[in-house]
């Protein structure tokens, strides 16, 4: 996983807020060989749109609900196929003590919607999404409102 250092603040004036302040802690994970349908149920039950995928002791990637549909089922895959091959090919993380502007920059530069959050020991301690950033930056934006809304389960 790519872990980058915290550059100068560039995208927002929310300089006192760190990623740890706005992230969703305790990210949900699945094993590389778990099925697409098992992963979908785990995501539904946890009310999350992305999960970490691990193989043995290593983080393999992140898979989203959209990945399950587009890379899996719509491409002719089966609900019984392993989820691991559907992971996003590029994994980018952000430091827990990074400022919000740094996460915004990483999301824009890498065209991702979510970032695993990594602590000083290299452990993944959370996930931060575009919605988390929107709530942090402007609680009145449409994206922030959708992010705060109850899940549609």
PDB file of N, CA and C in Angstrom, residues 71-138:
ATOM      1  N   UNK A  71     -17.270  -5.098 -11.830  1.00  0.00           N
ATOM      2  CA  UNK A  71     -16.155  -6.012 -12.131  1.00  0.00           C
ATOM      3  C   UNK A  71     -16.540  -7.474 -11.943  1.00  0.00           C
ATOM      4  N   UNK A  72     -17.587  -7.714 -11.152  1.00  0.00           N
ATOM      5  CA  UNK A  72     -17.996  -9.077 -10.866  1.00  0.00           C
ATOM      6  C   UNK A  72     -19.200  -9.513 -11.671  1.00  0.00           C
ATOM      7  N   UNK A  73     -20.367  -9.218 -11.177  1.00  0.00           N
ATOM      8  CA  UNK A  73     -21.604  -9.750 -11.755  1.00  0.00           C
ATOM      9  C   UNK A  73     -21.853  -9.284 -13.187  1.00  0.00           C
ATOM     10  N   UNK A  74     -21.697  -7.992 -13.463  1.00  0.00           N
ATOM     11  CA  UNK A  74     -21.965  -7.489 -14.815  1.00  0.00           C
ATOM     12  C   UNK A  74     -20.954  -8.001 -15.831  1.00  0.00           C
ATOM     13  N   UNK A  75     -19.783  -8.418 -15.363  1.00  0.00           N
ATOM     14  CA  UNK A  75     -18.764  -8.959 -16.254  1.00  0.00           C
ATOM     15  C   UNK A  75     -18.913 -10.474 -16.435  1.00  0.00           C
ATOM     16  N   UNK A  76     -20.019 -11.030 -15.925  1.00  0.00           N
ATOM     17  CA  UNK A  76     -20.285 -12.451 -16.106  1.00  0.00           C
ATOM     18  C   UNK A  76     -19.850 -13.322 -14.952  1.00  0.00           C
ATOM     19  N   UNK A  77     -19.400 -12.702 -13.863  1.00  0.00           N
ATOM     20  CA  UNK A  77     -18.979 -13.478 -12.704  1.00  0.00           C
ATOM     21  C   UNK A  77     -20.168 -14.033 -11.935  1.00  0.00           C
ATOM     22  N   UNK A  78     -19.869 -14.921 -11.036  1.00  0.00           N
ATOM     23  CA  UNK A  78     -20.884 -15.588 -10.219  1.00  0.00           C
ATOM     24  C   UNK A  78     -20.853 -15.032  -8.799  1.00  0.00           C
ATOM     25  N   UNK A  79     -21.985 -15.058  -8.107  1.00  0.00           N
ATOM     26  CA  UNK A  79     -21.980 -14.684  -6.693  1.00  0.00           C
ATOM     27  C   UNK A  79     -21.081 -15.592  -5.846  1.00  0.00           C
ATOM     28  N   UNK A  80     -20.741 -16.770  -6.384  1.00  0.00           N
ATOM     29  CA  UNK A  80     -19.882 -17.709  -5.664  1.00  0.00           C
ATOM     30  C   UNK A  80     -18.400 -17.527  -5.966  1.00  0.00           C
ATOM     31  N   UNK A  81     -18.047 -16.582  -6.847  1.00  0.00           N
ATOM     32  CA  UNK A  81     -16.646 -16.305  -7.161  1.00  0.00           C
ATOM     33  C   UNK A  81     -15.969 -15.628  -5.974  1.00  0.00           C
ATOM     34  N   UNK A  82     -14.646 -15.794  -5.833  1.00  0.00           N
ATOM     35  CA  UNK A  82     -13.926 -15.093  -4.762  1.00  0.00           C
ATOM     36  C   UNK A  82     -13.905 -13.590  -5.024  1.00  0.00           C
ATOM     37  N   UNK A  83     -13.922 -12.823  -3.950  1.00  0.00           N
ATOM     38  CA  UNK A  83     -13.980 -11.371  -4.067  1.00  0.00           C
ATOM     39  C   UNK A  83     -12.607 -10.758  -4.351  1.00  0.00           C
ATOM     40  N   UNK A  84     -11.543 -11.431  -3.968  1.00  0.00           N
ATOM     41  CA  UNK A  84     -10.193 -10.875  -4.100  1.00  0.00           C
ATOM     42  C   UNK A  84      -9.843 -10.306  -5.457  1.00  0.00           C
ATOM     43  N   UNK A  85     -10.109 -11.034  -6.552  1.00  0.00           N
ATOM     44  CA  UNK A  85      -9.755 -10.495  -7.868  1.00  0.00           C
ATOM     45  C   UNK A  85     -10.529  -9.232  -8.265  1.00  0.00           C
ATOM     46  N   UNK A  86     -11.568  -8.881  -7.526  1.00  0.00           N
ATOM     47  CA  UNK A  86     -12.354  -7.686  -7.851  1.00  0.00           C
ATOM     48  C   UNK A  86     -11.823  -6.423  -7.183  1.00  0.00           C
ATOM     49  N   UNK A  87     -10.783  -6.554  -6.366  1.00  0.00           N
ATOM     50  CA  UNK A  87     -10.222  -5.401  -5.652  1.00  0.00           C
ATOM     51  C   UNK A  87      -9.775  -4.320  -6.612  1.00  0.00           C
ATOM     52  N   UNK A  88      -9.877  -3.089  -6.153  1.00  0.00           N
ATOM     53  CA  UNK A  88      -9.313  -1.972  -6.901  1.00  0.00           C
ATOM     54  C   UNK A  88      -7.812  -2.209  -7.043  1.00  0.00           C
ATOM     55  N   UNK A  89      -7.277  -2.017  -8.255  1.00  0.00           N
ATOM     56  CA  UNK A  89      -5.876  -2.357  -8.493  1.00  0.00           C
ATOM     57  C   UNK A  89      -4.872  -1.438  -7.803  1.00  0.00           C
ATOM     58  N   UNK A  90      -5.239  -0.209  -7.503  1.00  0.00           N
ATOM     59  CA  UNK A  90      -4.314   0.744  -6.901  1.00  0.00           C
ATOM     60  C   UNK A  90      -4.791   1.060  -5.491  1.00  0.00           C
ATOM     61  N   UNK A  91      -3.950   0.804  -4.519  1.00  0.00           N
ATOM     62  CA  UNK A  91      -4.315   1.035  -3.126  1.00  0.00           C
ATOM     63  C   UNK A  91      -3.528   2.219  -2.589  1.00  0.00           C
ATOM     64  N   UNK A  92      -4.228   3.229  -2.131  1.00  0.00           N
ATOM     65  CA  UNK A  92      -3.618   4.444  -1.601  1.00  0.00           C
ATOM     66  C   UNK A  92      -4.173   4.672  -0.213  1.00  0.00           C
ATOM     67  N   UNK A  93      -3.313   4.927   0.752  1.00  0.00           N
ATOM     68  CA  UNK A  93      -3.739   5.193   2.115  1.00  0.00           C
ATOM     69  C   UNK A  93      -3.335   6.582   2.557  1.00  0.00           C
ATOM     70  N   UNK A  94      -3.880   6.981   3.703  1.00  0.00           N
ATOM     71  CA  UNK A  94      -3.579   8.298   4.267  1.00  0.00           C
ATOM     72  C   UNK A  94      -3.259   8.121   5.749  1.00  0.00           C
ATOM     73  N   UNK A  95      -2.330   8.915   6.246  1.00  0.00           N
ATOM     74  CA  UNK A  95      -1.950   8.851   7.651  1.00  0.00           C
ATOM     75  C   UNK A  95      -3.069   9.386   8.532  1.00  0.00           C
ATOM     76  N   UNK A  96      -3.264   8.756   9.678  1.00  0.00           N
ATOM     77  CA  UNK A  96      -4.321   9.167  10.607  1.00  0.00           C
ATOM     78  C   UNK A  96      -4.124  10.596  11.088  1.00  0.00           C
ATOM     79  N   UNK A  97      -2.877  11.040  11.184  1.00  0.00           N
ATOM     80  CA  UNK A  97      -2.623  12.401  11.671  1.00  0.00           C
ATOM     81  C   UNK A  97      -2.511  13.434  10.546  1.00  0.00           C
ATOM     82  N   UNK A  98      -2.780  13.015   9.311  1.00  0.00           N
ATOM     83  CA  UNK A  98      -2.758  13.956   8.182  1.00  0.00           C
ATOM     84  C   UNK A  98      -3.924  14.931   8.294  1.00  0.00           C
ATOM     85  N   UNK A  99      -3.769  16.087   7.689  1.00  0.00           N
ATOM     86  CA  UNK A  99      -4.885  17.030   7.690  1.00  0.00           C
ATOM     87  C   UNK A  99      -5.871  16.681   6.581  1.00  0.00           C
ATOM     88  N   UNK A 100      -7.051  17.237   6.688  1.00  0.00           N
ATOM     89  CA  UNK A 100      -8.141  16.949   5.752  1.00  0.00           C
ATOM     90  C   UNK A 100      -7.743  17.306   4.322  1.00  0.00           C
ATOM     91  N   UNK A 101      -7.027  18.389   4.141  1.00  0.00           N
ATOM     92  CA  UNK A 101      -6.624  18.816   2.799  1.00  0.00           C
ATOM     93  C   UNK A 101      -5.769  17.755   2.111  1.00  0.00           C
ATOM     94  N   UNK A 102      -4.943  17.067   2.875  1.00  0.00           N
ATOM     95  CA  UNK A 102      -4.099  16.026   2.285  1.00  0.00           C
ATOM     96  C   UNK A 102      -4.956  14.870   1.757  1.00  0.00           C
ATOM     97  N   UNK A 103      -5.952  14.462   2.528  1.00  0.00           N
ATOM     98  CA  UNK A 103      -6.848  13.392   2.056  1.00  0.00           C
ATOM     99  C   UNK A 103      -7.612  13.845   0.819  1.00  0.00           C
ATOM    100  N   UNK A 104      -8.078  15.078   0.812  1.00  0.00           N
ATOM    101  CA  UNK A 104      -8.776  15.601  -0.369  1.00  0.00           C
ATOM    102  C   UNK A 104      -7.874  15.531  -1.592  1.00  0.00           C
ATOM    103  N   UNK A 105      -6.616  15.906  -1.423  1.00  0.00           N
ATOM    104  CA  UNK A 105      -5.654  15.886  -2.520  1.00  0.00           C
ATOM    105  C   UNK A 105      -5.440  14.452  -3.017  1.00  0.00           C
ATOM    106  N   UNK A 106      -5.266  13.491  -2.102  1.00  0.00           N
ATOM    107  CA  UNK A 106      -5.065  12.096  -2.494  1.00  0.00           C
ATOM    108  C   UNK A 106      -6.275  11.542  -3.244  1.00  0.00           C
ATOM    109  N   UNK A 107      -7.470  11.878  -2.775  1.00  0.00           N
ATOM    110  CA  UNK A 107      -8.691  11.408  -3.434  1.00  0.00           C
ATOM    111  C   UNK A 107      -8.769  11.965  -4.851  1.00  0.00           C
ATOM    112  N   UNK A 108      -8.476  13.244  -5.015  1.00  0.00           N
ATOM    113  CA  UNK A 108      -8.521  13.850  -6.353  1.00  0.00           C
ATOM    114  C   UNK A 108      -7.440  13.285  -7.267  1.00  0.00           C
ATOM    115  N   UNK A 109      -6.207  13.206  -6.777  1.00  0.00           N
ATOM    116  CA  UNK A 109      -5.090  12.744  -7.601  1.00  0.00           C
ATOM    117  C   UNK A 109      -5.238  11.281  -8.031  1.00  0.00           C
ATOM    118  N   UNK A 110      -5.854  10.459  -7.190  1.00  0.00           N
ATOM    119  CA  UNK A 110      -5.934   9.029  -7.454  1.00  0.00           C
ATOM    120  C   UNK A 110      -7.314   8.571  -7.909  1.00  0.00           C
ATOM    121  N   UNK A 111      -8.246   9.518  -8.029  1.00  0.00           N
ATOM    122  CA  UNK A 111      -9.609   9.223  -8.489  1.00  0.00           C
ATOM    123  C   UNK A 111     -10.230   8.065  -7.715  1.00  0.00           C
ATOM    124  N   UNK A 112     -10.156   8.149  -6.380  1.00  0.00           N
ATOM    125  CA  UNK A 112     -10.779   7.160  -5.497  1.00  0.00           C
ATOM    126  C   UNK A 112     -11.805   7.864  -4.619  1.00  0.00           C
ATOM    127  N   UNK A 113     -12.702   7.100  -4.045  1.00  0.00           N
ATOM    128  CA  UNK A 113     -13.745   7.667  -3.195  1.00  0.00           C
ATOM    129  C   UNK A 113     -13.489   7.436  -1.714  1.00  0.00           C
ATOM    130  N   UNK A 114     -12.603   6.495  -1.411  1.00  0.00           N
ATOM    131  CA  UNK A 114     -12.314   6.141  -0.023  1.00  0.00           C
ATOM    132  C   UNK A 114     -10.823   5.857   0.126  1.00  0.00           C
ATOM    133  N   UNK A 115     -10.315   6.129   1.337  1.00  0.00           N
ATOM    134  CA  UNK A 115      -8.909   5.853   1.642  1.00  0.00           C
ATOM    135  C   UNK A 115      -8.806   5.081   2.959  1.00  0.00           C
ATOM    136  N   UNK A 116      -8.032   3.992   2.997  1.00  0.00           N
ATOM    137  CA  UNK A 116      -7.710   3.391   4.292  1.00  0.00           C
ATOM    138  C   UNK A 116      -6.876   4.383   5.100  1.00  0.00           C
ATOM    139  N   UNK A 117      -7.090   4.405   6.402  1.00  0.00           N
ATOM    140  CA  UNK A 117      -6.373   5.314   7.291  1.00  0.00           C
ATOM    141  C   UNK A 117      -5.362   4.497   8.092  1.00  0.00           C
ATOM    142  N   UNK A 118      -4.106   4.967   8.095  1.00  0.00           N
ATOM    143  CA  UNK A 118      -2.993   4.216   8.665  1.00  0.00           C
ATOM    144  C   UNK A 118      -2.395   4.989   9.835  1.00  0.00           C
ATOM    145  N   UNK A 119      -2.191   4.279  10.966  1.00  0.00           N
ATOM    146  CA  UNK A 119      -1.605   4.949  12.130  1.00  0.00           C
ATOM    147  C   UNK A 119      -0.080   4.923  12.056  1.00  0.00           C
ATOM    148  N   UNK A 120       0.572   5.480  13.074  1.00  0.00           N
ATOM    149  CA  UNK A 120       2.031   5.608  13.078  1.00  0.00           C
ATOM    150  C   UNK A 120       2.734   4.255  13.066  1.00  0.00           C
ATOM    151  N   UNK A 121       2.068   3.197  13.515  1.00  0.00           N
ATOM    152  CA  UNK A 121       2.653   1.854  13.529  1.00  0.00           C
ATOM    153  C   UNK A 121       2.397   1.097  12.227  1.00  0.00           C
ATOM    154  N   UNK A 122       1.730   1.731  11.268  1.00  0.00           N
ATOM    155  CA  UNK A 122       1.452   1.088   9.996  1.00  0.00           C
ATOM    156  C   UNK A 122       0.192   0.237   9.987  1.00  0.00           C
ATOM    157  N   UNK A 123      -0.608   0.340  11.032  1.00  0.00           N
ATOM    158  CA  UNK A 123      -1.853  -0.428  11.122  1.00  0.00           C
ATOM    159  C   UNK A 123      -3.016   0.368  10.528  1.00  0.00           C
ATOM    160  N   UNK A 124      -3.928  -0.329   9.879  1.00  0.00           N
ATOM    161  CA  UNK A 124      -5.111   0.341   9.345  1.00  0.00           C
ATOM    162  C   UNK A 124      -6.110   0.494  10.480  1.00  0.00           C
ATOM    163  N   UNK A 125      -6.473   1.734  10.755  1.00  0.00           N
ATOM    164  CA  UNK A 125      -7.329   2.041  11.894  1.00  0.00           C
ATOM    165  C   UNK A 125      -8.694   2.595  11.495  1.00  0.00           C
ATOM    166  N   UNK A 126      -8.899   2.815  10.189  1.00  0.00           N
ATOM    167  CA  UNK A 126     -10.173   3.364   9.759  1.00  0.00           C
ATOM    168  C   UNK A 126     -10.225   3.536   8.258  1.00  0.00           C
ATOM    169  N   UNK A 127     -11.344   4.122   7.819  1.00  0.00           N
ATOM    170  CA  UNK A 127     -11.530   4.490   6.412  1.00  0.00           C
ATOM    171  C   UNK A 127     -12.067   5.909   6.412  1.00  0.00           C
ATOM    172  N   UNK A 128     -11.667   6.685   5.427  1.00  0.00           N
ATOM    173  CA  UNK A 128     -12.205   8.025   5.247  1.00  0.00           C
ATOM    174  C   UNK A 128     -12.745   8.105   3.827  1.00  0.00           C
ATOM    175  N   UNK A 129     -13.935   8.676   3.697  1.00  0.00           N
ATOM    176  CA  UNK A 129     -14.598   8.748   2.396  1.00  0.00           C
ATOM    177  C   UNK A 129     -14.779  10.199   1.969  1.00  0.00           C
ATOM    178  N   UNK A 130     -15.171  10.355   0.706  1.00  0.00           N
ATOM    179  CA  UNK A 130     -15.500  11.699   0.224  1.00  0.00           C
ATOM    180  C   UNK A 130     -16.626  12.287   1.074  1.00  0.00           C
ATOM    181  N   UNK A 131     -17.565  11.466   1.479  1.00  0.00           N
ATOM    182  CA  UNK A 131     -18.658  11.949   2.324  1.00  0.00           C
ATOM    183  C   UNK A 131     -18.167  12.458   3.667  1.00  0.00           C
ATOM    184  N   UNK A 132     -17.213  11.744   4.280  1.00  0.00           N
ATOM    185  CA  UNK A 132     -16.628  12.205   5.544  1.00  0.00           C
ATOM    186  C   UNK A 132     -15.975  13.568   5.364  1.00  0.00           C
ATOM    187  N   UNK A 133     -15.277  13.730   4.246  1.00  0.00           N
ATOM    188  CA  UNK A 133     -14.627  15.012   3.966  1.00  0.00           C
ATOM    189  C   UNK A 133     -15.651  16.115   3.751  1.00  0.00           C
ATOM    190  N   UNK A 134     -16.759  15.786   3.084  1.00  0.00           N
ATOM    191  CA  UNK A 134     -17.808  16.782   2.841  1.00  0.00           C
ATOM    192  C   UNK A 134     -18.447  17.234   4.144  1.00  0.00           C
ATOM    193  N   UNK A 135     -18.717  16.298   5.037  1.00  0.00           N
ATOM    194  CA  UNK A 135     -19.310  16.644   6.334  1.00  0.00           C
ATOM    195  C   UNK A 135     -18.342  17.522   7.114  1.00  0.00           C
ATOM    196  N   UNK A 136     -17.053  17.197   7.055  1.00  0.00           N
ATOM    197  CA  UNK A 136     -16.039  17.957   7.763  1.00  0.00           C
ATOM    198  C   UNK A 136     -15.914  19.385   7.225  1.00  0.00           C
ATOM    199  N   UNK A 137     -15.969  19.524   5.893  1.00  0.00           N
ATOM    200  CA  UNK A 137     -15.726  20.825   5.264  1.00  0.00           C
ATOM    201  C   UNK A 137     -16.951  21.731   5.247  1.00  0.00           C
ATOM    202  N   UNK A 138     -18.109  21.147   5.002  1.00  0.00           N
ATOM    203  CA  UNK A 138     -19.308  21.960   4.841  1.00  0.00           C
ATOM    204  C   UNK A 138     -20.513  21.099   5.167  1.00  0.00           C
TER     205      UNK A 138
END
